[in-house]
Coordinates of C-alpha atoms in Angstrom, one line a residue:
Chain U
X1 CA -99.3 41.0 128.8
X2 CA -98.8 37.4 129.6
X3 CA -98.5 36.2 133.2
X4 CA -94.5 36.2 134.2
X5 CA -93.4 32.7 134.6
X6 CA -89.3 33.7 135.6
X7 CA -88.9 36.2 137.9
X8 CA -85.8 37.9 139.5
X9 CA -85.3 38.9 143.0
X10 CA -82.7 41.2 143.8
X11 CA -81.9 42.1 147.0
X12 CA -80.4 45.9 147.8
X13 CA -81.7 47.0 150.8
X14 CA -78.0 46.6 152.2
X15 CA -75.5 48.9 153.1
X16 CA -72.2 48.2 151.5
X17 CA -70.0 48.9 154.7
X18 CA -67.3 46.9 152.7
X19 CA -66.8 49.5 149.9
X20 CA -66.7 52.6 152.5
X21 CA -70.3 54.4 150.5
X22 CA -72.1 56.2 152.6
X23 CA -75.7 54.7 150.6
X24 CA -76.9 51.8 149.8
X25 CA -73.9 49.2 147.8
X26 CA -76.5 49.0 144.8
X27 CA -76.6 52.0 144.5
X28 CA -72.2 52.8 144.7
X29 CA -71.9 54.4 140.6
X30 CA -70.0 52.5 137.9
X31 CA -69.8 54.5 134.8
X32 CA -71.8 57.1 136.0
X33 CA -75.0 54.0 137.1
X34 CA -75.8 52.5 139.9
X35 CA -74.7 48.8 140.5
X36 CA -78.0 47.9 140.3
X37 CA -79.1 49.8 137.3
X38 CA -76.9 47.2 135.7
X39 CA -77.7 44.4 137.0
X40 CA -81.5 45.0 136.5
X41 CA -80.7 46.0 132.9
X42 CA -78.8 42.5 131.9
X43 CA -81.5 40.5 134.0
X44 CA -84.4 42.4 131.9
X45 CA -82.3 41.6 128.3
X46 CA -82.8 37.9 128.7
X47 CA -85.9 35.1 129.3
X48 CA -86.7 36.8 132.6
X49 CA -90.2 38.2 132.6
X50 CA -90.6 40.0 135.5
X51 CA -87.8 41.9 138.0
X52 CA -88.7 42.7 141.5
X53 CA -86.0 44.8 143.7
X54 CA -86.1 44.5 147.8
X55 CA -85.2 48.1 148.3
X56 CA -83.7 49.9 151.7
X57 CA -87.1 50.9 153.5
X58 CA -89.2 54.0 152.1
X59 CA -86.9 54.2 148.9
X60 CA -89.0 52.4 146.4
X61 CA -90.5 55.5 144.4
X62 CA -86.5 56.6 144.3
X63 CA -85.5 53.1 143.0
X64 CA -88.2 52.8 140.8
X65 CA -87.5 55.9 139.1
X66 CA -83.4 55.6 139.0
X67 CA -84.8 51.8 137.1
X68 CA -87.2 53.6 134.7
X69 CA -85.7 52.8 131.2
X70 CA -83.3 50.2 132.2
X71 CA -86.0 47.3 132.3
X72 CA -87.4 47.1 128.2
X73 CA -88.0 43.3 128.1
X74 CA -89.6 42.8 131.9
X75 CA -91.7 44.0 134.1
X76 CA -90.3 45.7 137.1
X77 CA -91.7 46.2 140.6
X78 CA -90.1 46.9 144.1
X79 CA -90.6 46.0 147.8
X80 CA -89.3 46.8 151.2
X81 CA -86.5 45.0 152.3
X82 CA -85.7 43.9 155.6
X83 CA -83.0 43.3 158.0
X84 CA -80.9 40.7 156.5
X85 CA -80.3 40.0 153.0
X86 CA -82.2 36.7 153.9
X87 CA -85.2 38.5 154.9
X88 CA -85.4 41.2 151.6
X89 CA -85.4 37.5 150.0
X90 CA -88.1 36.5 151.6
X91 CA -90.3 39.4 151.6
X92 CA -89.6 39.8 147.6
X93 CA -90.6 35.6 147.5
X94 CA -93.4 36.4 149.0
X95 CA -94.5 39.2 146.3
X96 CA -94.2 37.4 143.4
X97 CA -97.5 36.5 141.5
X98 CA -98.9 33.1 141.8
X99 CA -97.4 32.5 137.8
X100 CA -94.3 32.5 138.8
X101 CA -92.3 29.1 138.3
X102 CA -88.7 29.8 138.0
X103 CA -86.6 32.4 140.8
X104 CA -83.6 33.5 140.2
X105 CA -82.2 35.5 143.2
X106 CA -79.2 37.7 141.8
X107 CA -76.9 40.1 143.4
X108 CA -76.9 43.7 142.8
X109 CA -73.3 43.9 143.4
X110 CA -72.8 41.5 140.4
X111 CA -73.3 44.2 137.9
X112 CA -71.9 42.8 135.0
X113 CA -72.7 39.2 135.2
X114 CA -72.9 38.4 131.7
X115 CA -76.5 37.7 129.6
X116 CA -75.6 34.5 128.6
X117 CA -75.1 33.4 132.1
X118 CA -78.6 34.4 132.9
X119 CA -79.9 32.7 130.3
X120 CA -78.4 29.4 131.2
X121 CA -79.5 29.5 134.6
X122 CA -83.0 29.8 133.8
X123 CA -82.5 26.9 131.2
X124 CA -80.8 24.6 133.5
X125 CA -83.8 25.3 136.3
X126 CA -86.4 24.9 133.4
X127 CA -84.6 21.5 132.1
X128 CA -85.2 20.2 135.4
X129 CA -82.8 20.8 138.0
X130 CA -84.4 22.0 141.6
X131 CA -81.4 24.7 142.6
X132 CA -78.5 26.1 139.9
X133 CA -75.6 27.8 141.2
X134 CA -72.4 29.1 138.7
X135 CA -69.3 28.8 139.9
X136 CA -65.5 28.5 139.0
X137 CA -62.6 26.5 140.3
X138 CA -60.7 28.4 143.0
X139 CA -57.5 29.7 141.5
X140 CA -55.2 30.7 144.5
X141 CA -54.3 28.0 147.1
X142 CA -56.7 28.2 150.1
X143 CA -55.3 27.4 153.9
X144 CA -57.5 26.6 157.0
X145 CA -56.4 28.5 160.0
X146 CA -57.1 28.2 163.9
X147 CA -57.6 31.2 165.8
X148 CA -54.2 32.6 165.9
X149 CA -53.5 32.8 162.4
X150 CA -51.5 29.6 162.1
X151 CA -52.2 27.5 159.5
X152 CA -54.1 24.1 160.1
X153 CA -54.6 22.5 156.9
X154 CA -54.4 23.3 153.0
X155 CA -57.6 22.9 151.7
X156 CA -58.1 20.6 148.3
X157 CA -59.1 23.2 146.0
X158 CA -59.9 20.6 143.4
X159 CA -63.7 19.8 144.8
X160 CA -64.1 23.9 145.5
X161 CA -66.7 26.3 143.6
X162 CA -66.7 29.7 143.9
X163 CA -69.7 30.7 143.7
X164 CA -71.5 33.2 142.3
X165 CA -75.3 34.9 141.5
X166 CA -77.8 34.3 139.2
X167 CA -79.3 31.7 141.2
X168 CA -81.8 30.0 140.1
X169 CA -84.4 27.4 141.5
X170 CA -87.7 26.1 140.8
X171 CA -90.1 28.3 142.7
X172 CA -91.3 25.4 145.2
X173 CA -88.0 24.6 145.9
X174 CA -86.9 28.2 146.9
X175 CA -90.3 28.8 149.1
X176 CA -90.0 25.6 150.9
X177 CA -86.2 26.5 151.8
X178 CA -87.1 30.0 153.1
X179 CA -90.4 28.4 154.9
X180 CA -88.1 26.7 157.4
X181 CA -86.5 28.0 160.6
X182 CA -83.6 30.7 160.0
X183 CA -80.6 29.5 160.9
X184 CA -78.1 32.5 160.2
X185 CA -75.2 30.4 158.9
X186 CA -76.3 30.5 155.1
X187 CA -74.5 33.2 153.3
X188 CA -76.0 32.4 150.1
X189 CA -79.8 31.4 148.4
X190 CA -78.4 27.9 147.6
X191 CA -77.6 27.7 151.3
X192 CA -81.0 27.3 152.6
X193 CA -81.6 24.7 149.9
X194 CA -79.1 22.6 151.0
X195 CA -80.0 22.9 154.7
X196 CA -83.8 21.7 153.6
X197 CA -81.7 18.4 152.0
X198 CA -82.5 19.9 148.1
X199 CA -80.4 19.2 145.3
X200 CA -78.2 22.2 144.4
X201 CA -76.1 21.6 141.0
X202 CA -73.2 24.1 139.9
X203 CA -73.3 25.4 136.3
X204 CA -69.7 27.2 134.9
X205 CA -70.0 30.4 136.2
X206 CA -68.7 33.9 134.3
X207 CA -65.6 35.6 135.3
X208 CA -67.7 39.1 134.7
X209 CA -70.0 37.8 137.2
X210 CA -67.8 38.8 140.0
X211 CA -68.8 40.6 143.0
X212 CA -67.9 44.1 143.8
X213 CA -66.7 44.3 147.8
X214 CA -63.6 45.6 147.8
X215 CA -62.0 48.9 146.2
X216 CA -59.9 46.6 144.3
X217 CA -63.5 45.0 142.4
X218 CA -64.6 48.6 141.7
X219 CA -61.4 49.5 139.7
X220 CA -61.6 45.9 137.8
X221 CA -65.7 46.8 137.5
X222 CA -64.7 50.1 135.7
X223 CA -61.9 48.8 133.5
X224 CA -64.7 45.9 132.0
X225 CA -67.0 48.3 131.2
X226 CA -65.0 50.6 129.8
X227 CA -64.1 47.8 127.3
X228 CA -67.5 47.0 126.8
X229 CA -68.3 50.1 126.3
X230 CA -65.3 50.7 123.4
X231 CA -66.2 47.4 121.7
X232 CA -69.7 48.4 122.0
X233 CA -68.9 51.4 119.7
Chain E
X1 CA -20.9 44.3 149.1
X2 CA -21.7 42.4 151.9
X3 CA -23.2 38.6 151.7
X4 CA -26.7 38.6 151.0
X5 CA -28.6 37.9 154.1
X6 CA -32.4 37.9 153.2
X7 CA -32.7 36.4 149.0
X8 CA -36.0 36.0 147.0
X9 CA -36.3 32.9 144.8
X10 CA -39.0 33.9 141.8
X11 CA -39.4 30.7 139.5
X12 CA -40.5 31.5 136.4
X13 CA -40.0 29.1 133.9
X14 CA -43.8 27.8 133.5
X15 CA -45.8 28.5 130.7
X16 CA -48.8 30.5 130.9
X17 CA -52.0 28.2 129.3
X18 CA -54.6 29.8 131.4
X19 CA -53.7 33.0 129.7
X20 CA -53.9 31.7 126.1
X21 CA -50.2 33.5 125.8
X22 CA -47.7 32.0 123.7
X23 CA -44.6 32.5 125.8
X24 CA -43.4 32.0 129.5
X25 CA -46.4 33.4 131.2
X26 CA -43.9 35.6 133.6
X27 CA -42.9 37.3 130.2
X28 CA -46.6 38.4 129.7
X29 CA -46.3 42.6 129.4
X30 CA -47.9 44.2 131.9
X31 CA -48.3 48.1 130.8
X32 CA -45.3 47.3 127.9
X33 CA -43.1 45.3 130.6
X34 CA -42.8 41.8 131.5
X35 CA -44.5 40.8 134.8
X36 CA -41.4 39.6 135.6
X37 CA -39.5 42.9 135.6
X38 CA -42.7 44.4 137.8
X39 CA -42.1 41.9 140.2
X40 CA -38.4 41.5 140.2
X41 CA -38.6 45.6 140.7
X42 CA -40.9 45.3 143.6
X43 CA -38.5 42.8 145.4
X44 CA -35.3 44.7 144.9
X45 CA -36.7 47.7 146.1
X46 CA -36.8 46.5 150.2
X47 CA -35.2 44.0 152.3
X48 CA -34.3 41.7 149.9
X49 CA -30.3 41.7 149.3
X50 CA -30.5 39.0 146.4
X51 CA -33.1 37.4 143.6
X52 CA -33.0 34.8 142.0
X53 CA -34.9 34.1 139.3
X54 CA -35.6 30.7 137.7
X55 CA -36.0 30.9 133.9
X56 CA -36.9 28.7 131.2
X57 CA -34.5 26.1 130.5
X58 CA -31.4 28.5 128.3
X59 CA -32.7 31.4 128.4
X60 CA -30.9 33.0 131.5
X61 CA -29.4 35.8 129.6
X62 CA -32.1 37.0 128.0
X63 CA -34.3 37.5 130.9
X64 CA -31.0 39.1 132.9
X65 CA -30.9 41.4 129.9
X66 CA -34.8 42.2 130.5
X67 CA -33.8 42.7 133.9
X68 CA -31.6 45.1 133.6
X69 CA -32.1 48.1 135.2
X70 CA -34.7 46.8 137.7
X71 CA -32.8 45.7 140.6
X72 CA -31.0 48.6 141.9
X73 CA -31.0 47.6 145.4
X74 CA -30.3 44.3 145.4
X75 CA -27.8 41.8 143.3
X76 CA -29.2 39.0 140.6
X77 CA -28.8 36.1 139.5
X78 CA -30.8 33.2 137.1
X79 CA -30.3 29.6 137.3
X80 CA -31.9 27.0 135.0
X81 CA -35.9 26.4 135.9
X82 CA -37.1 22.6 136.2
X83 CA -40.3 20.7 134.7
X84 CA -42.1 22.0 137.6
X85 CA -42.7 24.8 139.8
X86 CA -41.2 22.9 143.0
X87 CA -38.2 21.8 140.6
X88 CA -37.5 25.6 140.0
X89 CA -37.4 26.3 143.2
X90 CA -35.2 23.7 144.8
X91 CA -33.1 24.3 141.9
X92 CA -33.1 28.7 142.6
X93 CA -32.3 26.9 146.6
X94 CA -29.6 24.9 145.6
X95 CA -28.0 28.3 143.9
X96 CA -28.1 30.3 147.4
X97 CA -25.0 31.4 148.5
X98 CA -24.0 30.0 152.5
X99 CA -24.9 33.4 153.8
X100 CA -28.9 33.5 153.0
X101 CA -30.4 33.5 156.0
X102 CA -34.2 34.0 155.3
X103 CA -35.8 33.2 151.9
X104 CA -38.8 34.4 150.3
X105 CA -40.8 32.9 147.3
X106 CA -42.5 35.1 145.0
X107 CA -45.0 34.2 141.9
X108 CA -43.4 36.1 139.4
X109 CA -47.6 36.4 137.9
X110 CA -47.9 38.8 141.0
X111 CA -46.6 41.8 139.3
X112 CA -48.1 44.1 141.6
X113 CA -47.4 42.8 144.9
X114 CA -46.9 46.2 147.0
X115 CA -43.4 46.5 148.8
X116 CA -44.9 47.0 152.0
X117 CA -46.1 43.5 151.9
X118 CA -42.6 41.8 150.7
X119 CA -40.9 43.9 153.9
X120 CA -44.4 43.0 156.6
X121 CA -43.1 38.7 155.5
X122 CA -39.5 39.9 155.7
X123 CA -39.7 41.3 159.2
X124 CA -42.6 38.6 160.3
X125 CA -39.5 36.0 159.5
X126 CA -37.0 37.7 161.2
X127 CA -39.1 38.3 164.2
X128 CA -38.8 34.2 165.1
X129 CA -41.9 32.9 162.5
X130 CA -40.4 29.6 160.6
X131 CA -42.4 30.2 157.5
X132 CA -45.3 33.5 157.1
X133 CA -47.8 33.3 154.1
X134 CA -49.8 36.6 153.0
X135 CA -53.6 35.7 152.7
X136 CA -56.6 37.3 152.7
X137 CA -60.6 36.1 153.5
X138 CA -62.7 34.7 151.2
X139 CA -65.1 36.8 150.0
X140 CA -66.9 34.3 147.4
X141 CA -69.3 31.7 148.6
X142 CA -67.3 28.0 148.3
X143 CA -68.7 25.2 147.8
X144 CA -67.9 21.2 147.9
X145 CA -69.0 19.5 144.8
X146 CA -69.0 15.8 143.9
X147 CA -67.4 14.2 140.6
X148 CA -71.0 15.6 139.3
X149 CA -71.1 18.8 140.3
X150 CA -73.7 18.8 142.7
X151 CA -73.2 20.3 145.9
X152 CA -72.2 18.3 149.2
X153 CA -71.3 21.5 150.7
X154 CA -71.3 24.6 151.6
X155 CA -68.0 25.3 153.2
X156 CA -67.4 27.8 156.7
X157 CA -64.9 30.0 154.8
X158 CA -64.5 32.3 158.1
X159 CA -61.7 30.1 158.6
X160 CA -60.5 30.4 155.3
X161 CA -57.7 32.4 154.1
X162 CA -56.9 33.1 150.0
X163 CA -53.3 33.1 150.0
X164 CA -50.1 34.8 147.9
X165 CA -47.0 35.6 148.1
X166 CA -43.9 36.6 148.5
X167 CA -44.1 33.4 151.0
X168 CA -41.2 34.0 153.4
X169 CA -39.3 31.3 155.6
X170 CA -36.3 30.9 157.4
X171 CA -33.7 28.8 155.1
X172 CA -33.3 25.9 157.3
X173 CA -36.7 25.4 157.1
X174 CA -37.5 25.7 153.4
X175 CA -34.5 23.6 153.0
X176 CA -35.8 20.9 154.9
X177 CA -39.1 20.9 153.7
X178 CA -37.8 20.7 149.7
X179 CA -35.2 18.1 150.9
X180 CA -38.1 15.4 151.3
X181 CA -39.5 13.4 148.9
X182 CA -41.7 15.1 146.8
X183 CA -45.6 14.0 146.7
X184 CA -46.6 16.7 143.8
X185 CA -49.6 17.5 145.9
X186 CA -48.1 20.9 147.2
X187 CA -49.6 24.2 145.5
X188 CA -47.2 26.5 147.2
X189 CA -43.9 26.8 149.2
X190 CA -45.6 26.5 152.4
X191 CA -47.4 23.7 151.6
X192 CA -44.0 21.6 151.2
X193 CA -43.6 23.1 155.1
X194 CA -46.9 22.3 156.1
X195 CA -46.0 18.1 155.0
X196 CA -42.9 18.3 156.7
X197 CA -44.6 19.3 160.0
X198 CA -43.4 23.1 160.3
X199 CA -45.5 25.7 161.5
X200 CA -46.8 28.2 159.2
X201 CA -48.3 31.7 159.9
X202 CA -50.6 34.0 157.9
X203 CA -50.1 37.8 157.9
X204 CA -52.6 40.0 156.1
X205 CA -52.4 39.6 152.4
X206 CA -52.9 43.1 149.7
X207 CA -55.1 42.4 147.8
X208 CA -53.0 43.9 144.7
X209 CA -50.7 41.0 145.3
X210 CA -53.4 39.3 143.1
X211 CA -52.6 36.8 140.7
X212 CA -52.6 37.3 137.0
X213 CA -53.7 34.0 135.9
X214 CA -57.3 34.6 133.8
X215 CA -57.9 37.4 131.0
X216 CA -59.6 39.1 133.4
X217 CA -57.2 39.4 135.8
X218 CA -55.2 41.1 133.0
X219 CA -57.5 43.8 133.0
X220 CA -57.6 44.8 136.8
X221 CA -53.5 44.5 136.2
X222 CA -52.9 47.3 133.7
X223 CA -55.6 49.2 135.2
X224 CA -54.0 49.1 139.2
X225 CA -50.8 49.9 136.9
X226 CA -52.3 53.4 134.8
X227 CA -53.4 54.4 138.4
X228 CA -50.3 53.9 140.2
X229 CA -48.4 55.9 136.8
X230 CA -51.6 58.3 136.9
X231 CA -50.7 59.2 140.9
X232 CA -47.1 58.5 140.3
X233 CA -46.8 61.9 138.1

């Protein structure tokens, strides 16, 4: 086996207070899998070589085996997360072998971010760009508000990404952003990039891609793949 | 009957392109019926004593036929759309009988707004606010990007609120905000109040008051709509 030169991080040590599970939000079932069971899955079909999951403390051996099968094309391997999202990242950073070139950092609750969006993060990171995000346009009008709910300003939408995971970043890039001091406001990988004065370039991002928070996501979540699943055969 | 005191305005004479559909997007079926007839139902079914839809250019009696049947609670009427959505609904204004006292604006491609939410903007108007939006929090990561897409920012969206509709003002001050000269940077009723220096308010949004504007959103549409016919009997 060659030395893995694009790795994925995944963090899922969190709990997904937002959905109302009682576990782990990568682990919440769609179509009868975990979140993360599909995620890993599409991350594992593409050009990434090896797939390493920041678990919930002491859970590994139980991750590991609910992943066994759904990794053909990578290798696979799991750590203790920590606190914060942020920290799972940067204890999973700080696992991967010395080969590695390319990160991606991907969502579990972004199950069915499409393959070809994986696939051109990783080839816009390995064509030269320090830090990829995808994103779309924001579709509904967006208003600033003060503290009492009035409004203060409508916000141009035109300049406005949401933005969405894979990730990716050359690895340098990603280890010098999470070397520096943690300053809490980042809500996304990119984030510290940006705060350590790197370049960050957005990509089209997928509609699939979309992240599964509310009830609302779940019921879209099921309906796609569903579809997928009819088209599929 | 007594003179309408509260009337929704839904303009609906724009084509959907973001759907790919080849008609008026607010004639797009939504489980076998037009979005238009979902919403229109929704709107009649509360507080609302009149609605007032604005259709494509000469083809008022078809959509009142289409309507048929889904306004039992409240009377209807269609008036000629404009180029733009601000034309339709200054037009829909113009057409308000003397007794309207509070006027909300609904996106007819927000089939499934629930009726709780068009009675919550109803009663926040006729508790004293001048003009009430429904929005929710962002849940994406936004970002500023430059002409190149590269990121200048990452933007605090805790201050941010996604908003929909039925927008809900009282007349006078709709009226005064459409009477002024347009600047065709306004994407939404309030934002015409916003420029004329009235004071809007946001109320929790629902989040199935989503708006049907990309395939996908199709999807999550008729699925919200088998479950609500699933629970429904």
């Amino acid at each position: 086996m060659t030395a893995p030169v694009v790795a994925a991080v995944v963090p899922a040590a969190g709990l997904g207070q937002r959905l109302g599970a009682d576990g782990p939000k990568a682990m919440h079932l769609l179509g009868g899998e975990p979140m993360l069971v599909h995620s890993v899955r599409t991350l594992a079909a593409g050009p990434v070589d090896l797939v390493v999951v920041a678990t919930p403390p002491g859970l590994g051996a139980e991750v590991l085996a609910q992943l066994a099968g759904a990794h053909p094309g990578a290798e696979l391997s799991v750590v203790d997360g920590g606190a914060t999202r942020s920290d799972s990242v940067r204890l999973a950073l700080a696992a991967l072998p010395p080969s590695v070139r390319v990160v991606l950092v991907h969502d579990a609750a972004r199950p069915l971010v499409p393959a070809a969006l994986v696939a051109a993060v990783v080839a816009a990171v390995e064509g030269g760009a320090d830090a990829v995000v995808p994103g779309l346009p924001v579709t509904d009008t967006v208003k600033q508000v003060d503290g009492a709910d009035v409004v203060v300003a409508t916000v141009d939408r035109s300049a406005l990404r949401a933005v969405q995971t894979p990730q990716g970043f050359r690895r340098e890039v990603l280890d010098t952003a999470y070397a520096g001091p943690e300053s809490g406001t980042a809500t996304d990988d990119a984030g510290h990039v940006e705060r350590a004065g790197g370049v960050v370039v957005v990509v089209p991002g997928a509609e699939e891609a979309f992240k599964v928070t509310r009830p609302l996501d779940l019921v879209l979540a099921e309906a796609v793949l569903a579809g997928r699943r009819q088209a599929g055969g």
